[in-house]
Amino acid sequence: MESIGVLLTSPMNPYLEQELGKRFKLFRFWDFPSADDFFREHSKSIRAVVGSSFIGADAQMIEALPKMEIVSSFSVGLDKIDLVRCKEKGIRVTNTPDVLTEDVADLALALILATLRRICESDRYVRSGAWKRGDFKLTTKFTGKSVGIIGLGRIGSAIAKRAEGFSCPISYHSRTEKPGTNYKYYPSVVELASNCQILVVACALTPETRHIINREVINALGPKGVVINIGRGLHVDEPELVSALVEGRLGGAGLDVFENEPNVPEELLALDNVVLLPHVGSGTVETRKDMADLVLGNLEAHFLNKPLLTPVV
Amino acid sequence: MKASLDGSNQSGEKMAAMDELPLVLVHALPPFEISFKGRLQSRFQLIDSLDSTFAPHVSVLLCVGPSPVSSDTLRHLPSLQCIVGSSAGVDHIDLAECRRRGITVTNAGPSFCEDGADFAIGLLIDVLRRISAADRYVRAGLWPMKGDYPLGSKLGGKRVGIVGLGNIGSEIAKRLVAFGCRIAYNSRNKKSSVSFPYYANICNLAANSDILIICCALTKETHHLINKDVMTALGKEGVIINVGRGALINEKELVQCLEQGQIRGAGLDVFENEPDVPKELFELENVVLSPHKAIATPESFASLQELIVGNLEAFFSNKPLLSPVNLE
């Protein structure tokens, strides 16, 4: 398989990069001054693309790589892949579900606790020497607070299970109601937001869910409400979120993702009622290795004509 | 001398008739104070000084925060029968002297256990997943400049050793089960109703754990319970979370272990000499520091207030105390 050309879209994981280099003829997208430069030179050599939540395989890339047979994404999210075009051209697509579910759910809880209990802020308080001058303020209790989850898939369900350990009443919104849960279903996000204090985004990003958190939802959540986003930045109307936080119309936010990563709205950097993370949802040594192994396993299966491990298309 | 709470000064104190409101000494060394004096004053007669002429008649002392109740304090109160505490810990009270004199002691009971547990878990995930450090990174504008933040460590599947399976420890265990952690514990005695593995020896618990969460009482026996030997047994990947008392850990040895990479990291809500924190910790990215506020929410203080009033009323009506501490 060493002659098979594989394009790695970004430096997403050293172990993955190393293993791809050992098994295939690896092209690093970022080694080239521009996409056009790369396509001009190597378009006919690429039979597989390994993408990430940062750079996937959009229409331009798919059109530029006529020999592409498979896109293996180092993510569970598929929003950076033109799935329709892949389907049309018979290009297979795989992702990394399940292996990252627990880490992402853990991160959602970490964001809830850090935001409500002001953990990052109080760490800053101690490091600045302020504790010598006075006690920190009271913070908001988490146990028993109502949690609303948008998207009750693998990750949403894992978040619900963890929040139940804190005696939180769980409610959710999904495209369709899920049988077999005790959680309360709301047919609209606004209704969900009106009936919970902590609103967690845990659904896939599609054209329908873009800006699913908008001004109306934020207003329904209110000044004691908290938004937690472990999905995609585009799930949230970011300027609306920022102004609501700055004006106090929303109580707080815990954000792992942003509309234009790695850029974070400057207004947020000055706020104490937010927690800001650099897209670390699946960012543990253990899980990134599992994700990498899944990418490698899918590629191997494809080129050996075996069934794919985690196909999407 | 502070004015006593019935409005008169010391020399003009009125003698209370025996059938008036029951007498309670509010023992509060500055800066500690209670926020609900008004509510107490409607049911009890409050005095606030050990030198009050009423002190020899006082049967109940309300201890505010960690105001020390030493044997010297107790010497001023020959009629004392009960100390109503306002914290989870009672290490600031001379328990041996209380035991000798048959004085009962109450603490915050279950008021703080949910918030204490929530915070311990918040600290734990923060240390493993580097939440506070990554938040600092973003706020410093380093994400666009330096790229992705270094990877953290997965919580699921890790072995958690809980030191002290009381009110707070039990709530921690219950929550962590949902995260896929494996729980074991060390306590003064094995709990027969609990199915988690028990380790009588703290080093053995550490050797079989990836994480230690310290939430036991501070006593003579548990002073510096967590020392270099325990941290060595825990190992280089180990994490320590302390929401008990600072002196449960040998702080100097903890700092050394952290600086030398003998353990992975620590989340600390308490310190040996608050509010002083060893300055070496400020240089470290693998510690999360909190100003002794694990239990400080409006709800826990409201619950504490109910408990304190409840304990006082139970005492004066000869009913069982709501949250007595076992002094054995």
XYZ file of C-alpha atoms in Angstrom:
641
model
C 0.000 0.000 0.000
C 3.092 2.268 0.118
C 2.341 3.604 -3.350
C -1.204 4.697 -2.497
C -1.366 8.495 -2.254
C -3.046 9.791 0.893
C -3.592 13.492 1.591
C -3.505 14.649 5.224
C -5.338 17.978 5.399
C -3.781 19.389 8.605
C -1.219 18.394 11.289
C -3.926 16.875 13.466
C -2.015 14.119 15.280
C 1.680 13.127 15.266
C 0.997 9.399 15.740
C -1.525 9.372 12.894
C 0.859 11.262 10.650
C 3.683 8.858 11.455
C 1.593 5.756 10.811
C 0.175 7.134 7.558
C 3.727 7.887 6.460
C 4.770 4.293 7.157
C 1.894 2.658 5.331
C 1.092 5.015 2.431
C 2.618 7.691 0.213
C 1.720 10.624 2.418
C 1.129 14.172 1.201
C 0.884 16.945 3.790
C -1.509 19.644 2.591
C 0.170 22.347 4.656
C 3.565 21.723 3.018
C 2.281 23.488 -0.079
C 2.011 27.282 -0.480
C -1.615 26.978 -1.682
C -4.374 24.448 -2.389
C -4.073 25.206 -6.098
C -0.340 24.493 -6.035
C -1.014 21.131 -4.486
C -3.838 20.184 -6.843
C -1.821 21.194 -9.896
C 1.076 18.923 -8.934
C -0.519 15.943 -7.252
C -4.247 15.821 -8.008
C -3.996 12.512 -9.815
C -1.988 10.844 -7.065
C -4.523 11.073 -4.256
C -6.776 8.097 -3.578
C -7.648 8.932 0.046
C -8.093 12.090 2.110
C -7.714 12.173 5.891
C -9.632 15.228 7.098
C -10.466 16.810 10.447
C -12.990 19.201 11.985
C -10.670 21.973 10.771
C -10.235 21.030 7.086
C -12.326 18.224 5.578
C -13.161 17.553 1.954
C -15.313 20.266 0.441
C -16.692 20.503 -3.100
C -13.536 22.196 -4.426
C -11.289 19.457 -3.079
C -13.528 16.626 -4.280
C -13.625 18.099 -7.797
C -9.854 18.600 -7.783
C -9.043 15.000 -6.839
C -10.539 12.711 -9.527
C -8.924 9.557 -8.132
C -10.291 10.049 -4.605
C -12.014 6.911 -3.359
C -12.398 7.557 0.366
C -12.480 10.376 2.914
C -11.570 9.159 6.383
C -12.345 11.900 8.889
C -10.397 12.299 12.141
C -13.608 13.479 13.827
C -17.171 12.364 14.363
C -18.524 15.625 12.893
C -19.053 15.604 9.133
C -19.854 19.265 8.540
C -16.588 19.905 6.680
C -17.287 17.120 4.145
C -19.555 17.556 1.130
C -21.488 14.349 1.744
C -23.879 14.867 -1.167
C -21.030 15.143 -3.641
C -19.295 12.108 -2.125
C -22.456 10.064 -2.487
C -22.881 11.173 -6.103
C -19.327 10.168 -6.989
C -19.303 6.915 -5.008
C -16.650 8.231 -2.624
C -16.739 6.401 0.741
C -16.731 8.433 3.944
C -15.787 7.263 7.447
C -15.627 9.088 10.788
C -14.680 8.332 14.428
C -17.864 7.777 16.432
C -18.045 6.098 19.864
C -14.338 6.309 20.729
C -14.660 9.994 21.604
C -18.156 9.963 23.131
C -17.005 9.762 26.749
C -14.341 12.470 26.482
C -16.703 14.916 24.798
C -19.431 14.228 27.370
C -16.893 14.642 30.185
C -15.887 17.974 28.682
C -19.508 19.147 28.613
C -19.760 18.444 32.349
C -16.397 20.090 32.931
C -17.677 23.225 31.178
C -20.911 23.212 33.196
C -19.034 22.910 36.497
C -16.346 25.402 35.543
C -18.948 27.945 34.388
C -21.407 27.606 37.272
C -18.857 27.162 40.059
C -16.390 29.675 38.577
C -13.477 27.250 38.804
C -11.233 28.999 36.252
C -12.080 32.398 37.695
C -11.245 31.326 41.233
C -7.971 29.786 40.054
C -7.129 33.210 38.559
C -8.237 34.800 41.857
C -5.774 32.716 43.878
C -2.905 33.108 41.394
C -3.300 36.895 41.403
C -2.922 37.081 45.182
C -6.475 38.400 45.604
C -7.376 35.744 48.201
C -5.114 37.488 50.690
C -7.390 40.514 50.415
C -10.724 38.742 50.780
C -12.892 35.709 50.213
C -14.207 34.741 46.793
C -17.921 35.189 46.139
C -20.596 32.490 46.363
C -21.110 30.559 43.143
C -24.063 28.795 41.542
C -24.945 25.281 42.697
C -25.027 22.620 39.983
C -26.702 19.591 41.623
C -30.402 19.518 40.862
C -30.371 22.204 38.177
C -32.388 21.532 35.007
C -30.310 20.524 31.988
C -31.642 20.810 28.435
C -29.810 18.920 25.700
C -30.079 19.658 21.990
C -29.457 16.343 20.232
C -29.864 13.098 22.124
C -27.445 10.993 20.102
C -24.425 9.165 21.492
C -22.854 12.272 22.989
C -26.150 13.826 24.153
C -27.135 10.599 25.908
C -23.743 10.334 27.592
C -24.103 13.910 28.859
C -27.586 13.122 30.172
C -26.332 10.042 32.020
C -23.596 12.056 33.736
C -25.923 14.928 34.647
C -28.369 12.434 36.165
C -25.604 11.542 38.639
C -25.935 15.137 39.852
C -29.730 14.719 40.247
C -30.400 17.079 37.345
C -33.817 16.860 35.677
C -33.079 16.226 31.975
C -35.024 17.514 29.011
C -34.108 17.520 25.328
C -34.901 18.532 21.798
C -34.168 16.286 18.857
C -35.408 15.922 15.265
C -37.710 13.187 16.576
C -38.674 12.083 20.060
C -36.597 9.121 21.302
C -38.514 6.183 22.780
C -37.207 4.531 25.936
C -35.960 7.567 27.862
C -37.377 9.198 30.975
C -36.295 12.589 29.727
C -38.855 15.243 28.795
C -39.024 16.015 25.088
C -39.670 19.497 23.713
C -40.591 19.888 20.047
C -38.756 23.202 19.734
C -35.477 24.605 21.006
C -37.187 27.751 22.304
C -39.520 25.653 24.462
C -36.549 23.639 25.682
C -34.656 26.842 26.534
C -37.685 28.237 28.386
C -37.746 25.170 30.606
C -34.145 24.598 31.540
C -31.287 26.510 33.140
C -28.331 24.860 31.406
C -28.659 24.402 27.640
C -26.161 22.029 26.004
C -25.566 21.801 22.252
C -24.774 18.178 21.348
C -26.204 17.700 17.864
C -24.562 17.429 14.430
C -24.015 20.608 12.418
C -26.196 20.569 9.317
C -27.845 23.353 7.305
C -30.909 22.900 9.574
C -29.003 23.259 12.847
C -26.862 26.229 11.847
C -27.479 29.019 14.416
C -29.840 26.764 16.332
C -28.921 28.961 19.319
C -30.176 32.355 18.220
C -31.482 35.496 19.888
C -34.909 33.979 20.553
C -33.420 30.935 22.258
C -30.993 33.046 24.276
C -33.823 35.297 25.464
C -35.851 32.231 26.461
C -32.900 30.918 28.457
C -32.566 34.241 30.248
C -30.184 36.021 32.644
C -29.770 32.963 34.894
C -29.270 30.626 31.950
C -26.053 29.096 30.694
C -25.160 27.916 27.167
C -22.689 25.040 26.824
C -21.379 24.355 23.307
C -19.410 21.198 22.564
C -20.797 20.927 19.028
C -19.661 23.361 16.362
C -19.193 27.104 16.532
C -21.803 27.595 13.811
C -24.485 26.089 16.039
C -24.513 29.455 17.786
C -25.188 32.928 16.394
C -21.944 34.144 17.898
C -22.472 37.926 17.761
C -25.882 37.440 19.420
C -24.343 35.277 22.127
C -21.591 37.796 22.754
C -23.950 40.754 23.096
C -26.287 38.767 25.366
C -23.361 37.899 27.660
C -21.939 41.409 27.665
C -25.364 42.913 28.407
C -26.242 40.367 31.085
C -29.227 38.957 29.196
C -27.553 35.528 29.457
C -25.979 34.274 32.700
C -22.925 32.543 31.309
C -21.419 30.284 28.666
C -18.978 27.390 28.466
C -17.609 27.177 24.924
C -15.274 24.644 23.339
C -16.005 25.747 19.781
C -16.283 29.033 17.871
C -17.472 30.241 14.503
C -14.008 31.119 13.236
C -11.461 29.037 15.132
C -8.846 29.704 16.368
C -10.225 33.226 16.663
C -12.366 33.987 19.709
C -14.428 37.199 19.949
C -12.380 39.683 21.917
C -15.332 40.704 24.105
C -15.444 37.191 25.531
C -11.818 37.328 26.645
C -12.742 40.047 29.143
C -15.731 38.253 30.715
C -15.610 36.320 33.995
C -18.843 34.411 33.424
C -17.527 32.390 30.473
C -15.129 29.480 30.076
C -13.244 29.400 26.766
C -11.521 26.292 25.471
C -9.510 25.748 22.253
C -11.624 22.902 20.765
C -10.394 20.152 23.075
C -13.543 17.997 23.146
C -11.811 14.777 22.169
C -8.389 16.015 23.213
C -6.938 13.255 25.365
C -3.930 11.098 24.599
C -6.054 7.965 24.898
C -8.901 9.074 22.663
C -6.799 10.660 19.913
C -4.905 7.395 19.587
C -8.193 5.480 19.368
C -9.415 7.932 16.731
C -6.182 7.579 14.763
C -6.396 3.786 14.887
C -9.944 3.985 13.569
C -8.840 6.199 10.666
C -5.991 3.809 9.845
C -8.281 0.776 10.226
C -10.851 2.259 7.864
C -8.240 3.087 5.224
C -6.722 -0.378 5.437
C -10.127 -2.029 5.201
C -10.962 0.019 2.127
C -7.758 -0.729 0.260
C -7.944 -4.423 1.158
C -11.554 -4.575 -0.057
C -12.866 -5.405 3.390
C -15.957 -3.871 5.051
C -15.316 -0.394 6.418
C -15.235 -0.111 10.233
C -17.287 3.089 10.643
C -18.790 4.092 7.295
C -21.062 7.091 6.948
C -21.417 7.039 3.158
C -15.600 45.501 74.327
C -18.313 44.912 71.807
C -21.879 45.825 72.779
C -23.941 42.798 73.650
C -26.748 42.039 71.276
C -29.642 43.218 73.418
C -28.430 46.744 72.793
C -27.043 47.563 76.249
C -23.341 47.828 77.011
C -21.472 45.486 79.309
C -21.891 47.371 82.519
C -25.636 47.815 81.964
C -26.464 44.223 81.026
C -29.901 43.121 82.042
C -30.153 39.817 83.874
C -32.321 37.413 81.908
C -35.150 35.813 83.823
C -35.004 32.021 83.664
C -38.237 31.782 81.690
C -37.230 34.118 78.894
C -35.767 33.039 75.555
C -33.072 30.339 75.787
C -29.497 31.585 75.943
C -27.027 30.976 73.094
C -23.428 32.135 72.972
C -22.464 33.131 69.426
C -18.743 32.413 69.219
C -17.437 34.301 66.224
C -13.876 35.487 65.921
C -13.396 38.204 63.295
C -13.779 38.137 60.321
C -16.386 35.376 60.753
C -20.005 36.300 61.314
C -23.459 34.874 60.732
C -25.870 36.439 58.289
C -29.058 35.375 60.058
C -28.767 36.897 63.518
C -32.235 38.449 63.172
C -33.818 35.057 62.743
C -32.011 33.697 65.797
C -32.876 36.723 67.929
C -36.580 36.024 67.542
C -36.137 32.625 69.216
C -33.009 32.868 71.351
C -31.233 35.329 73.568
C -27.828 35.828 72.004
C -24.659 36.804 73.809
C -21.393 37.175 71.967
C -18.649 37.306 74.585
C -17.025 34.694 76.824
C -16.642 37.468 79.418
C -20.377 38.153 79.570
C -21.939 37.721 82.998
C -24.225 35.172 81.371
C -21.383 32.995 80.132
C -21.401 30.648 83.137
C -25.081 29.921 82.474
C -24.710 29.208 78.759
C -25.613 25.667 77.726
C -25.185 26.076 73.959
C -22.394 27.641 71.938
C -22.942 28.461 68.264
C -19.539 28.236 66.615
C -19.266 30.472 63.562
C -16.962 29.225 60.812
C -13.638 27.911 62.070
C -13.588 30.149 65.171
C -11.465 28.011 67.527
C -13.118 26.395 70.543
C -10.122 25.520 72.672
C -9.964 24.094 76.196
C -9.477 27.691 77.328
C -12.722 28.705 75.619
C -14.488 25.799 77.277
C -13.124 26.780 80.693
C -15.258 29.951 80.499
C -18.393 27.870 80.021
C -18.980 25.527 82.949
C -22.629 24.886 82.020
C -21.959 24.119 78.362
C -23.702 21.003 77.047
C -23.661 21.453 73.285
C -21.609 23.098 70.544
C -23.542 23.767 67.337
C -20.967 23.981 64.556
C -21.392 25.667 61.174
C -18.850 23.775 59.090
C -18.335 20.233 57.876
C -15.028 20.051 59.718
C -14.737 20.143 63.518
C -10.938 20.171 63.749
C -11.037 23.682 65.271
C -12.861 22.332 68.343
C -11.089 20.604 71.242
C -12.975 17.364 70.822
C -11.025 15.544 73.533
C -12.142 18.129 76.095
C -15.731 17.897 74.809
C -15.608 14.146 75.172
C -14.275 14.487 78.716
C -17.025 16.889 79.734
C -19.827 15.124 77.860
C -20.420 18.101 75.538
C -22.136 17.123 72.275
C -21.020 18.658 68.992
C -22.965 19.121 65.756
C -21.539 19.994 62.347
C -22.915 21.059 58.956
C -24.172 17.524 58.357
C -25.377 17.026 54.813
C -25.697 20.773 54.033
C -22.469 20.916 52.102
C -22.126 17.464 50.664
C -23.635 18.032 47.215
C -21.739 21.239 46.520
C -18.538 19.764 47.974
C -18.895 16.731 45.704
C -19.729 18.826 42.639
C -16.656 20.978 43.188
C -14.341 18.018 43.781
C -15.429 16.599 40.432
C -15.069 19.972 38.755
C -11.495 20.190 40.074
C -10.746 16.629 38.976
C -11.889 17.050 35.377
C -10.135 20.414 35.283
C -6.805 18.835 36.246
C -7.150 15.886 33.842
C -8.491 17.877 30.889
C -6.507 21.067 31.680
C -9.587 23.278 31.651
C -8.255 26.274 33.616
C -4.880 26.093 31.869
C -6.521 25.956 28.411
C -8.880 28.806 29.324
C -5.797 30.874 30.295
C -4.229 29.917 26.948
C -7.222 31.190 24.999
C -7.512 34.391 27.029
C -3.815 35.115 26.452
C -4.423 35.004 22.690
C -2.184 31.966 22.261
C -4.564 29.769 20.240
C -4.059 31.601 16.924
C -0.342 32.029 17.697
C 0.724 28.650 19.014
C -1.948 26.303 17.690
C -3.613 23.406 19.434
C -3.372 23.012 23.198
C -1.546 19.909 24.527
C -3.704 16.840 25.076
C -5.187 15.964 28.445
C -5.984 12.601 30.002
C -9.222 10.624 29.788
C -11.322 10.325 32.961
C -13.334 7.264 31.913
C -11.966 3.998 33.242
C -9.634 5.620 35.759
C -9.362 4.190 39.266
C -10.471 6.702 41.896
C -9.490 6.247 45.543
C -11.742 8.219 47.886
C -10.140 9.031 51.225
C -13.024 9.360 53.664
C -16.342 7.935 52.518
C -18.579 10.221 54.587
C -21.319 12.541 53.348
C -19.135 14.258 50.764
C -17.170 11.141 49.740
C -20.364 9.170 49.095
C -21.752 11.893 46.867
C -18.479 12.007 44.929
C -18.539 8.232 44.414
C -22.141 8.298 43.179
C -21.349 10.957 40.562
C -18.115 9.373 39.334
C -19.761 6.025 38.645
C -21.682 7.730 35.823
C -18.340 8.817 34.300
C -17.158 5.214 34.118
C -14.663 5.488 36.981
C -13.765 2.572 39.211
C -14.171 3.511 42.890
C -12.283 2.263 45.951
C -11.923 3.898 49.352
C -10.086 4.272 52.621
C -11.922 5.183 55.796
C -11.470 4.691 59.544
C -13.720 1.648 59.245
C -14.978 -0.469 56.378
C -18.579 0.399 55.504
C -20.632 -2.767 55.345
C -23.389 -1.215 53.206
C -20.931 -0.136 50.491
C -19.828 -2.433 47.667
C -16.721 -0.479 46.604
C -13.390 -2.159 47.473
C -11.993 -1.020 50.828
C -8.309 -0.437 51.567
C -7.356 -0.165 55.240
C -3.940 1.191 54.297
C -3.724 4.508 52.479
C -0.563 3.577 50.555
C -2.275 0.462 49.231
C -5.215 2.574 48.120
C -2.810 4.959 46.387
C -0.913 2.115 44.711
C -4.181 0.863 43.241
C -5.527 4.244 42.179
C -4.946 6.779 39.418
C -6.669 9.519 41.397
C -6.986 10.248 45.122
C -9.793 12.467 46.356
C -9.251 13.676 49.924
C -12.488 14.447 51.765
C -12.029 13.061 55.246
C -12.033 14.850 58.605
C -8.821 16.386 59.937
C -7.846 14.753 63.225
C -4.567 13.941 65.007
C -4.527 10.636 63.113
C -5.144 12.124 59.675
C -2.732 15.065 59.960
C -0.348 14.844 56.962
C -2.037 11.597 55.962
C -0.979 12.272 52.384
C 2.781 12.407 52.355
C 5.656 11.598 50.013
C 5.202 7.832 50.488
C 1.550 8.010 49.474
C 2.356 10.215 46.500
C 5.130 7.858 45.387
C 2.680 4.944 45.631
C 0.165 6.925 43.569
C 2.759 7.397 40.878
C 3.746 9.782 38.090
C 0.347 9.648 36.380
C -1.490 10.231 39.651
C -3.787 13.141 40.481
C -4.678 14.406 43.968
C -7.815 16.410 44.717
C -8.188 17.958 48.191
C -11.521 19.344 49.388
C -10.959 18.375 53.033
C -8.453 20.375 55.037
C -5.039 21.637 53.959
C -3.244 19.804 56.765
C -4.420 16.425 55.480
C -1.563 16.756 53.000
C 2.101 17.446 53.774
C 2.089 20.583 51.680
C 5.856 20.926 51.393
C 6.152 17.379 50.060
C 3.212 17.933 47.718
C 4.889 20.987 46.217
C 8.123 19.041 45.754
C 6.339 16.118 44.094
C 4.501 18.449 41.744
C 7.638 20.405 40.858
C 9.596 17.225 40.191
C 6.849 15.559 38.180
C 6.379 12.751 40.735
C 2.618 13.097 40.287
C 0.641 14.324 37.258
C -1.224 17.141 38.955
C -3.408 18.383 41.787
C -6.655 20.264 42.395
C -6.636 22.043 45.766
C -9.455 23.910 47.529
C -7.659 23.981 50.873
C -4.161 24.779 52.127
C -2.193 24.436 55.340
C -2.030 28.156 56.045
C -4.923 29.882 54.243
C -5.051 32.288 52.572
C -1.339 31.743 51.939
C -0.626 29.419 49.039
C 2.918 28.163 48.302
C 4.125 30.487 45.568
C 5.795 27.588 43.729
C 2.305 26.422 42.776
C 1.684 29.626 40.823
C 4.391 28.583 38.351
C 2.743 25.254 37.608
C 0.277 24.530 34.807
C -0.752 21.164 36.278
C -2.432 22.479 39.432
C -5.837 24.054 39.871
C -6.138 26.360 42.890
C -9.331 27.368 44.656
C -9.836 29.747 47.627
C -11.615 27.326 50.024
C -14.978 27.754 48.357
C -15.964 24.191 47.364
C -19.163 24.358 49.373
C -19.960 28.055 49.028
C -23.270 28.402 47.221
C -26.389 30.276 48.337
C -28.234 26.958 48.549
C -25.720 25.308 50.880
C -25.715 28.294 53.224
C -29.521 28.374 53.262
C -29.505 24.658 54.072
C -26.910 25.256 56.799
C -29.028 27.985 58.341
C -32.012 25.584 58.573
C -29.780 22.960 60.102
C -28.322 25.319 62.715
C -31.753 26.572 63.754
C -32.991 22.977 63.764
C -30.113 21.797 65.974
C -30.635 24.658 68.443
C -34.359 23.983 68.659
C -33.789 20.245 69.026
C -31.377 20.870 71.892
C -33.722 23.151 73.796
C -36.703 20.844 73.333
C -34.745 17.734 74.347
C -35.110 16.152 70.932
C -32.335 14.277 69.063
C -29.787 16.612 67.472
C -29.962 16.736 63.677
C -26.259 16.397 62.871
C -24.297 15.127 65.882
C -20.616 14.307 65.413
C -19.393 10.983 66.736
C -16.674 11.948 69.221
C -15.184 8.499 69.658
